[in-house]
Coordinates of N, CA and C in Angstrom, one line a residue:
P1 N -18.2 7.0 5.3 CA -17.5 8.2 5.0 C -16.1 8.2 5.5
L2 N -15.3 9.0 4.8 CA -13.8 9.0 5.2 C -13.6 9.7 6.5
N3 N -12.8 9.0 7.3 CA -12.5 9.6 8.7 C -11.0 10.0 8.6
P4 N -10.8 11.3 8.6 CA -9.4 11.8 8.5 C -8.5 11.3 9.6
V5 N -9.1 11.1 10.8 CA -8.3 10.7 12.0 C -7.8 9.2 11.7
F6 N -8.7 8.4 11.3 CA -8.4 7.0 11.0 C -7.3 6.9 9.8
E7 N -7.6 7.7 8.8 CA -6.6 7.7 7.7 C -5.2 8.2 8.2
G8 N -5.2 9.2 9.0 CA -3.9 9.7 9.5 C -3.2 8.6 10.4
A9 N -4.0 7.9 11.2 CA -3.4 6.8 12.0 C -2.7 5.8 11.1
I10 N -3.4 5.4 10.1 CA -2.8 4.4 9.1 C -1.5 4.9 8.6
Y11 N -1.5 6.1 8.1 CA -0.4 6.7 7.4 C 0.8 6.9 8.4
R12 N 0.6 7.3 9.6 CA 1.6 7.5 10.6 C 2.3 6.2 10.9
N13 N 1.6 5.1 10.8 CA 2.2 3.8 11.2 C 2.7 2.9 10.1
F14 N 2.7 3.5 8.9 CA 3.2 2.8 7.7 C 4.7 3.1 7.5
T15 N 5.5 2.2 7.2 CA 7.0 2.4 7.0 C 7.1 3.3 5.8
H16 N 7.8 4.4 5.9 CA 8.0 5.3 4.8 C 9.3 5.2 4.1
D17 N 10.2 4.4 4.6 CA 11.5 4.2 4.0 C 11.9 2.7 4.0
M18 N 11.3 2.0 3.0 CA 11.5 0.5 3.0 C 12.9 0.2 2.5
T19 N 13.6 1.2 1.9 CA 15.0 0.8 1.4 C 15.9 0.4 2.6
I20 N 15.7 1.0 3.7 CA 16.6 0.6 4.9 C 16.3 -0.9 5.3
Q21 N 15.2 -1.4 4.8 CA 14.9 -2.8 5.2 C 15.4 -3.9 4.3
K22 N 16.1 -3.5 3.2 CA 16.6 -4.4 2.3 C 17.5 -5.4 3.0
G23 N 17.2 -6.7 2.7 CA 17.9 -7.8 3.4 C 17.5 -8.1 4.8
R24 N 16.6 -7.3 5.4 CA 16.2 -7.5 6.7 C 14.8 -8.0 6.9
L25 N 14.1 -8.0 5.8 CA 12.7 -8.5 5.9 C 12.6 -10.0 6.0
S26 N 11.9 -10.4 7.0 CA 11.8 -11.9 7.2 C 10.4 -12.4 6.9
V27 N 9.5 -11.5 6.4 CA 8.2 -11.9 6.0 C 8.0 -11.4 4.6
S28 N 7.0 -12.0 3.9 CA 6.7 -11.5 2.6 C 6.0 -10.2 2.6
V29 N 6.1 -9.4 1.6 CA 5.5 -8.1 1.5 C 4.5 -8.1 0.4
T30 N 3.3 -7.6 0.7 CA 2.2 -7.5 -0.4 C 1.8 -6.0 -0.4
Y31 N 1.7 -5.5 -1.5 CA 1.3 -4.1 -1.7 C -0.1 -4.2 -2.4
I32 N -1.1 -3.5 -1.8 CA -2.4 -3.4 -2.5 C -2.7 -1.9 -2.6
G33 N -2.8 -1.5 -3.9 CA -3.0 0.0 -4.1 C -4.1 0.3 -5.1
G34 N -4.4 1.5 -5.1 CA -5.4 2.0 -6.1 C -4.8 2.2 -7.4
S35 N -5.4 1.7 -8.5 CA -4.9 1.8 -9.8 C -4.7 3.3 -10.3
E36 N -5.5 4.2 -9.7 CA -5.4 5.6 -10.1 C -4.7 6.4 -9.0
S37 N -3.9 5.8 -8.2 CA -3.3 6.5 -7.1 C -2.1 7.3 -7.5
R38 N -2.2 8.6 -7.4 CA -1.1 9.5 -7.6 C 0.0 9.2 -6.5
E39 N -0.4 9.0 -5.3 CA 0.5 8.8 -4.2 C 1.3 7.5 -4.4
G40 N 0.7 6.5 -5.0 CA 1.4 5.2 -5.3 C 2.5 5.5 -6.3
R41 N 2.3 6.3 -7.3 CA 3.3 6.6 -8.3 C 4.4 7.5 -7.6
L42 N 4.1 8.4 -6.8 CA 5.0 9.2 -6.1 C 5.9 8.4 -5.1
A43 N 5.4 7.3 -4.6 CA 6.1 6.5 -3.6 C 7.1 5.6 -4.3
R44 N 7.3 5.8 -5.6 CA 8.3 5.0 -6.3 C 8.1 3.5 -6.2
L45 N 6.8 3.1 -6.4 CA 6.5 1.7 -6.3 C 7.3 0.8 -7.3
S46 N 7.6 1.3 -8.5 CA 8.3 0.5 -9.5 C 9.7 0.2 -8.9
F47 N 10.3 1.2 -8.2 CA 11.6 1.0 -7.6 C 11.5 -0.1 -6.5
M48 N 10.5 0.0 -5.7 CA 10.3 -1.0 -4.6 C 10.1 -2.4 -5.2
Q49 N 9.4 -2.5 -6.3 CA 9.1 -3.8 -6.9 C 10.4 -4.4 -7.5
K50 N 11.3 -3.6 -8.0 CA 12.6 -4.0 -8.5 C 13.6 -4.4 -7.3
T51 N 13.4 -3.7 -6.2 CA 14.3 -3.9 -5.1 C 13.9 -5.0 -4.1
F52 N 12.7 -5.2 -4.0 CA 12.2 -6.2 -3.0 C 11.2 -7.2 -3.7
P53 N 11.1 -8.4 -3.2 CA 10.1 -9.4 -3.8 C 8.7 -9.0 -3.3
I54 N 8.1 -8.0 -3.9 CA 6.8 -7.5 -3.5 C 5.8 -8.1 -4.4
D55 N 4.7 -8.7 -3.8 CA 3.6 -9.1 -4.5 C 2.6 -8.0 -4.6
S56 N 2.4 -7.4 -5.8 CA 1.6 -6.2 -6.0 C 0.2 -6.5 -6.5
H57 N -0.8 -5.9 -6.0 CA -2.2 -6.0 -6.5 C -2.7 -4.6 -6.6
F58 N -3.6 -4.4 -7.6 CA -4.2 -3.1 -7.8 C -5.7 -3.2 -7.9
L59 N -6.4 -2.3 -7.2 CA -7.9 -2.3 -7.3 C -8.2 -0.9 -7.8
P60 N -9.4 -0.8 -8.4 CA -9.8 0.4 -9.0 C -9.9 1.5 -7.9
G61 N -9.4 2.7 -8.2 CA -9.6 3.8 -7.3 C -8.3 4.6 -7.0
S62 N -8.5 5.5 -6.2 CA -7.4 6.4 -5.8 C -6.6 5.8 -4.6
H63 N -5.8 6.6 -3.9 CA -5.1 6.1 -2.7 C -6.1 5.8 -1.6
L64 N -7.3 6.3 -1.7 CA -8.3 6.1 -0.7 C -9.2 4.9 -1.1
F65 N -8.7 4.0 -2.0 CA -9.6 2.9 -2.5 C -10.2 2.1 -1.4
P66 N -9.6 1.9 -0.2 CA -10.3 1.1 0.8 C -11.6 1.7 1.3
F67 N -11.6 3.1 1.2 CA -12.9 3.8 1.6 C -13.8 3.8 0.4
E68 N -13.3 3.8 -0.8 CA -14.1 3.9 -2.0 C -14.8 2.5 -2.3
I69 N -14.1 1.4 -2.1 CA -14.6 0.1 -2.4 C -14.2 -0.9 -1.2
P70 N -14.8 -0.7 -0.1 CA -14.4 -1.4 1.1 C -14.7 -2.9 1.0
S71 N -15.7 -3.4 0.4 CA -16.0 -4.8 0.3 C -15.0 -5.5 -0.6
E72 N -14.7 -4.8 -1.8 CA -13.7 -5.4 -2.7 C -12.3 -5.4 -2.0
T73 N -12.0 -4.4 -1.3 CA -10.7 -4.3 -0.6 C -10.6 -5.4 0.5
A74 N -11.6 -5.6 1.2 CA -11.6 -6.7 2.2 C -11.4 -8.1 1.5
A75 N -12.1 -8.3 0.4 CA -12.0 -9.5 -0.3 C -10.6 -9.7 -0.8
K76 N -10.0 -8.7 -1.3 CA -8.6 -8.8 -1.8 C -7.6 -9.2 -0.7
I77 N -7.8 -8.5 0.5 CA -6.9 -8.8 1.6 C -7.1 -10.2 2.1
E78 N -8.4 -10.7 2.1 CA -8.6 -12.1 2.5 C -8.0 -13.0 1.5
S79 N -8.0 -12.7 0.2 CA -7.5 -13.6 -0.8 C -5.9 -13.7 -0.7
V80 N -5.3 -12.5 -0.4 CA -3.9 -12.5 -0.2 C -3.4 -13.3 1.0
L81 N -4.2 -13.2 2.0 CA -3.8 -13.9 3.3 C -4.1 -15.4 3.3
A82 N -5.0 -15.8 2.3 CA -5.4 -17.2 2.2 C -4.2 -18.1 1.8

């Protein structure tokens, strides 16, 4: 089940203004998002993809896709890191 405290901790520790990082990132960036995520669209992902060399992956679901399909999310993360 969804744990709001856990979700809040993830959100609070995620960079919310990547534009200030342009030219400063020394590691690759991978975005894994839910294909039906309204929040992903609001986050201006298309702008981020044009501005940064982001490797994007989408899994079925909302912005809570890790809670909706945890096994598939774990497998995707493992494949990205491999």
